[in-house]
């Protein structure tokens, strides 16, 4: 992960919101994503979470730490859950904007 962040991250996602998921720490993912988010990179790690050094490195490169709550999910389950949460949050906020402005 260190090599990717240091060498390839800017090519993969030069601009956009970067969120790293970590169990039981950080803001709620649904509060961090909105309809203005055009590019989003979500990073999920192992079931026990990221090492402190990895989180520090990601924060140095523009990542914000988010959580999906207190439950520890398997990595493959966490990926599906975080995509669903982000998608729903983006759609809900977009819908509310249309209701308020329409």
mmCIF file with all atom_site columns, C-alpha atoms in Angstrom:
data_model
loop_
_atom_site.group_PDB
_atom_site.id
_atom_site.type_symbol
_atom_site.label_atom_id
_atom_site.label_alt_id
_atom_site.label_comp_id
_atom_site.label_asym_id
_atom_site.label_entity_id
_atom_site.label_seq_id
_atom_site.pdbx_PDB_ins_code
_atom_site.Cartn_x
_atom_site.Cartn_y
_atom_site.Cartn_z
_atom_site.occupancy
_atom_site.B_iso_or_equiv
_atom_site.pdbx_formal_charge
_atom_site.auth_seq_id
_atom_site.auth_comp_id
_atom_site.auth_asym_id
_atom_site.auth_atom_id
_atom_site.pdbx_PDB_model_num
ATOM 1   C CA . UNK A 1 1   ? 0.000   0.000  0.000   1.00 0.00 ? 1   UNK A CA 1
ATOM 2   C CA . UNK A 1 2   ? 2.853   2.376  0.791   1.00 0.00 ? 2   UNK A CA 1
ATOM 3   C CA . UNK A 1 3   ? 4.309   2.121  -2.700  1.00 0.00 ? 3   UNK A CA 1
ATOM 4   C CA . UNK A 1 4   ? 0.922   2.685  -4.345  1.00 0.00 ? 4   UNK A CA 1
ATOM 5   C CA . UNK A 1 5   ? 0.173   5.755  -2.238  1.00 0.00 ? 5   UNK A CA 1
ATOM 6   C CA . UNK A 1 6   ? 3.601   7.276  -2.746  1.00 0.00 ? 6   UNK A CA 1
ATOM 7   C CA . UNK A 1 7   ? 4.002   6.453  -6.452  1.00 0.00 ? 7   UNK A CA 1
ATOM 8   C CA . UNK A 1 8   ? 0.656   5.791  -8.133  1.00 0.00 ? 8   UNK A CA 1
ATOM 9   C CA . UNK A 1 9   ? -2.128  7.489  -6.197  1.00 0.00 ? 9   UNK A CA 1
ATOM 10  C CA . UNK A 1 10  ? -2.000  10.808 -8.042  1.00 0.00 ? 10  UNK A CA 1
ATOM 11  C CA . UNK A 1 11  ? -2.252  9.035  -11.407 1.00 0.00 ? 11  UNK A CA 1
ATOM 12  C CA . UNK A 1 12  ? -5.117  6.838  -10.205 1.00 0.00 ? 12  UNK A CA 1
ATOM 13  C CA . UNK A 1 13  ? -7.138  9.672  -8.645  1.00 0.00 ? 13  UNK A CA 1
ATOM 14  C CA . UNK A 1 14  ? -5.554  13.077 -9.196  1.00 0.00 ? 14  UNK A CA 1
ATOM 15  C CA . UNK A 1 15  ? -8.541  14.965 -7.812  1.00 0.00 ? 15  UNK A CA 1
ATOM 16  C CA . UNK A 1 16  ? -11.465 13.862 -5.734  1.00 0.00 ? 16  UNK A CA 1
ATOM 17  C CA . UNK A 1 17  ? -12.508 12.841 -2.278  1.00 0.00 ? 17  UNK A CA 1
ATOM 18  C CA . UNK A 1 18  ? -10.375 10.174 -0.623  1.00 0.00 ? 18  UNK A CA 1
ATOM 19  C CA . UNK A 1 19  ? -11.812 8.211  2.271   1.00 0.00 ? 19  UNK A CA 1
ATOM 20  C CA . UNK A 1 20  ? -10.173 5.399  4.208   1.00 0.00 ? 20  UNK A CA 1
ATOM 21  C CA . UNK A 1 21  ? -12.454 3.108  6.167   1.00 0.00 ? 21  UNK A CA 1
ATOM 22  C CA . UNK A 1 22  ? -11.388 2.095  9.663   1.00 0.00 ? 22  UNK A CA 1
ATOM 23  C CA . UNK A 1 23  ? -13.455 0.218  12.264  1.00 0.00 ? 23  UNK A CA 1
ATOM 24  C CA . UNK A 1 24  ? -14.912 2.286  15.099  1.00 0.00 ? 24  UNK A CA 1
ATOM 25  C CA . UNK A 1 25  ? -12.976 5.447  14.266  1.00 0.00 ? 25  UNK A CA 1
ATOM 26  C CA . UNK A 1 26  ? -13.815 8.504  12.217  1.00 0.00 ? 26  UNK A CA 1
ATOM 27  C CA . UNK A 1 27  ? -16.902 10.248 10.916  1.00 0.00 ? 27  UNK A CA 1
ATOM 28  C CA . UNK A 1 28  ? -19.835 8.380  9.485   1.00 0.00 ? 28  UNK A CA 1
ATOM 29  C CA . UNK A 1 29  ? -19.283 7.587  5.807   1.00 0.00 ? 29  UNK A CA 1
ATOM 30  C CA . UNK A 1 30  ? -22.790 8.768  4.910   1.00 0.00 ? 30  UNK A CA 1
ATOM 31  C CA . UNK A 1 31  ? -22.009 12.195 6.401   1.00 0.00 ? 31  UNK A CA 1
ATOM 32  C CA . UNK A 1 32  ? -18.860 12.578 4.307   1.00 0.00 ? 32  UNK A CA 1
ATOM 33  C CA . UNK A 1 33  ? -20.320 11.937 0.850   1.00 0.00 ? 33  UNK A CA 1
ATOM 34  C CA . UNK A 1 34  ? -22.762 14.216 -0.942  1.00 0.00 ? 34  UNK A CA 1
ATOM 35  C CA . UNK A 1 35  ? -24.155 14.930 -4.373  1.00 0.00 ? 35  UNK A CA 1
ATOM 36  C CA . UNK A 1 36  ? -21.268 17.261 -5.202  1.00 0.00 ? 36  UNK A CA 1
ATOM 37  C CA . UNK A 1 37  ? -18.823 14.357 -4.948  1.00 0.00 ? 37  UNK A CA 1
ATOM 38  C CA . UNK A 1 38  ? -17.768 13.618 -8.514  1.00 0.00 ? 38  UNK A CA 1
ATOM 39  C CA . UNK A 1 39  ? -14.754 11.408 -7.876  1.00 0.00 ? 39  UNK A CA 1
ATOM 40  C CA . UNK A 1 40  ? -14.477 9.169  -4.859  1.00 0.00 ? 40  UNK A CA 1
ATOM 41  C CA . UNK A 1 41  ? -11.772 6.773  -3.751  1.00 0.00 ? 41  UNK A CA 1
ATOM 42  C CA . UNK A 1 42  ? -12.731 4.458  -0.901  1.00 0.00 ? 42  UNK A CA 1
ATOM 43  C CA . UNK A 1 43  ? -9.984  2.426  0.760   1.00 0.00 ? 43  UNK A CA 1
ATOM 44  C CA . UNK A 1 44  ? -10.841 -0.580 2.890   1.00 0.00 ? 44  UNK A CA 1
ATOM 45  C CA . UNK A 1 45  ? -8.290  -2.667 4.728   1.00 0.00 ? 45  UNK A CA 1
ATOM 46  C CA . UNK A 1 46  ? -8.151  -5.914 6.659   1.00 0.00 ? 46  UNK A CA 1
ATOM 47  C CA . UNK A 1 47  ? -10.810 -6.921 9.187   1.00 0.00 ? 47  UNK A CA 1
ATOM 48  C CA . UNK A 1 48  ? -8.825  -5.565 12.121  1.00 0.00 ? 48  UNK A CA 1
ATOM 49  C CA . UNK A 1 49  ? -8.291  -2.197 10.481  1.00 0.00 ? 49  UNK A CA 1
ATOM 50  C CA . UNK A 1 50  ? -5.229  -0.378 9.226   1.00 0.00 ? 50  UNK A CA 1
ATOM 51  C CA . UNK A 1 51  ? -1.940  0.015  11.077  1.00 0.00 ? 51  UNK A CA 1
ATOM 52  C CA . UNK A 1 52  ? -1.337  3.464  12.550  1.00 0.00 ? 52  UNK A CA 1
ATOM 53  C CA . UNK A 1 53  ? 1.530   4.091  10.111  1.00 0.00 ? 53  UNK A CA 1
ATOM 54  C CA . UNK A 1 54  ? -0.739  3.267  7.160   1.00 0.00 ? 54  UNK A CA 1
ATOM 55  C CA . UNK A 1 55  ? -3.465  5.619  8.402   1.00 0.00 ? 55  UNK A CA 1
ATOM 56  C CA . UNK A 1 56  ? -0.903  8.371  8.950   1.00 0.00 ? 56  UNK A CA 1
ATOM 57  C CA . UNK A 1 57  ? 0.442   7.933  5.411   1.00 0.00 ? 57  UNK A CA 1
ATOM 58  C CA . UNK A 1 58  ? -3.037  8.018  3.923   1.00 0.00 ? 58  UNK A CA 1
ATOM 59  C CA . UNK A 1 59  ? -3.931  11.159 5.847   1.00 0.00 ? 59  UNK A CA 1
ATOM 60  C CA . UNK A 1 60  ? -0.732  12.793 4.578   1.00 0.00 ? 60  UNK A CA 1
ATOM 61  C CA . UNK A 1 61  ? -2.031  12.097 1.054   1.00 0.00 ? 61  UNK A CA 1
ATOM 62  C CA . UNK A 1 62  ? -5.475  13.595 1.534   1.00 0.00 ? 62  UNK A CA 1
ATOM 63  C CA . UNK A 1 63  ? -7.493  10.719 2.943   1.00 0.00 ? 63  UNK A CA 1
ATOM 64  C CA . UNK A 1 64  ? -10.096 11.308 5.635   1.00 0.00 ? 64  UNK A CA 1
ATOM 65  C CA . UNK A 1 65  ? -10.864 8.500  8.073   1.00 0.00 ? 65  UNK A CA 1
ATOM 66  C CA . UNK A 1 66  ? -14.448 7.234  8.121   1.00 0.00 ? 66  UNK A CA 1
ATOM 67  C CA . UNK A 1 67  ? -16.315 4.467  9.868   1.00 0.00 ? 67  UNK A CA 1
ATOM 68  C CA . UNK A 1 68  ? -19.340 2.311  9.184   1.00 0.00 ? 68  UNK A CA 1
ATOM 69  C CA . UNK A 1 69  ? -19.994 1.755  12.879  1.00 0.00 ? 69  UNK A CA 1
ATOM 70  C CA . UNK A 1 70  ? -18.801 -0.487 15.645  1.00 0.00 ? 70  UNK A CA 1
ATOM 71  C CA . UNK A 1 71  ? -19.154 -3.840 13.891  1.00 0.00 ? 71  UNK A CA 1
ATOM 72  C CA . UNK A 1 72  ? -16.122 -5.437 12.313  1.00 0.00 ? 72  UNK A CA 1
ATOM 73  C CA . UNK A 1 73  ? -16.943 -6.699 8.829   1.00 0.00 ? 73  UNK A CA 1
ATOM 74  C CA . UNK A 1 74  ? -15.061 -9.079 6.576   1.00 0.00 ? 74  UNK A CA 1
ATOM 75  C CA . UNK A 1 75  ? -13.182 -7.148 3.920   1.00 0.00 ? 75  UNK A CA 1
ATOM 76  C CA . UNK A 1 76  ? -15.378 -8.322 1.049   1.00 0.00 ? 76  UNK A CA 1
ATOM 77  C CA . UNK A 1 77  ? -18.539 -7.488 3.034   1.00 0.00 ? 77  UNK A CA 1
ATOM 78  C CA . UNK A 1 78  ? -17.144 -4.077 4.002   1.00 0.00 ? 78  UNK A CA 1
ATOM 79  C CA . UNK A 1 79  ? -16.535 -3.242 0.322   1.00 0.00 ? 79  UNK A CA 1
ATOM 80  C CA . UNK A 1 80  ? -20.141 -3.959 -0.608  1.00 0.00 ? 80  UNK A CA 1
ATOM 81  C CA . UNK A 1 81  ? -21.476 -2.117 2.447   1.00 0.00 ? 81  UNK A CA 1
ATOM 82  C CA . UNK A 1 82  ? -19.374 1.014  1.930   1.00 0.00 ? 82  UNK A CA 1
ATOM 83  C CA . UNK A 1 83  ? -20.313 1.240  -1.746  1.00 0.00 ? 83  UNK A CA 1
ATOM 84  C CA . UNK A 1 84  ? -23.995 0.909  -0.843  1.00 0.00 ? 84  UNK A CA 1
ATOM 85  C CA . UNK A 1 85  ? -23.706 3.559  1.884   1.00 0.00 ? 85  UNK A CA 1
ATOM 86  C CA . UNK A 1 86  ? -21.857 5.990  -0.396  1.00 0.00 ? 86  UNK A CA 1
ATOM 87  C CA . UNK A 1 87  ? -24.279 5.419  -3.276  1.00 0.00 ? 87  UNK A CA 1
ATOM 88  C CA . UNK A 1 88  ? -27.326 5.899  -1.039  1.00 0.00 ? 88  UNK A CA 1
ATOM 89  C CA . UNK A 1 89  ? -25.884 9.023  0.604   1.00 0.00 ? 89  UNK A CA 1
ATOM 90  C CA . UNK A 1 90  ? -25.103 10.592 -2.755  1.00 0.00 ? 90  UNK A CA 1
ATOM 91  C CA . UNK A 1 91  ? -28.567 9.796  -4.086  1.00 0.00 ? 91  UNK A CA 1
ATOM 92  C CA . UNK A 1 92  ? -30.411 10.892 -0.934  1.00 0.00 ? 92  UNK A CA 1
ATOM 93  C CA . UNK A 1 93  ? -28.640 14.230 -0.786  1.00 0.00 ? 93  UNK A CA 1
ATOM 94  C CA . UNK A 1 94  ? -29.173 14.770 -4.504  1.00 0.00 ? 94  UNK A CA 1
ATOM 95  C CA . UNK A 1 95  ? -32.876 13.952 -4.106  1.00 0.00 ? 95  UNK A CA 1
ATOM 96  C CA . UNK A 1 96  ? -33.227 16.352 -1.167  1.00 0.00 ? 96  UNK A CA 1
ATOM 97  C CA . UNK A 1 97  ? -31.565 19.124 -3.178  1.00 0.00 ? 97  UNK A CA 1
ATOM 98  C CA . UNK A 1 98  ? -34.048 18.558 -6.012  1.00 0.00 ? 98  UNK A CA 1
ATOM 99  C CA . UNK A 1 99  ? -36.994 18.659 -3.586  1.00 0.00 ? 99  UNK A CA 1
ATOM 100 C CA . UNK A 1 100 ? -35.737 21.829 -1.908  1.00 0.00 ? 100 UNK A CA 1
ATOM 101 C CA . UNK A 1 101 ? -34.960 23.609 -5.195  1.00 0.00 ? 101 UNK A CA 1
ATOM 102 C CA . UNK A 1 102 ? -37.780 22.192 -7.315  1.00 0.00 ? 102 UNK A CA 1
#
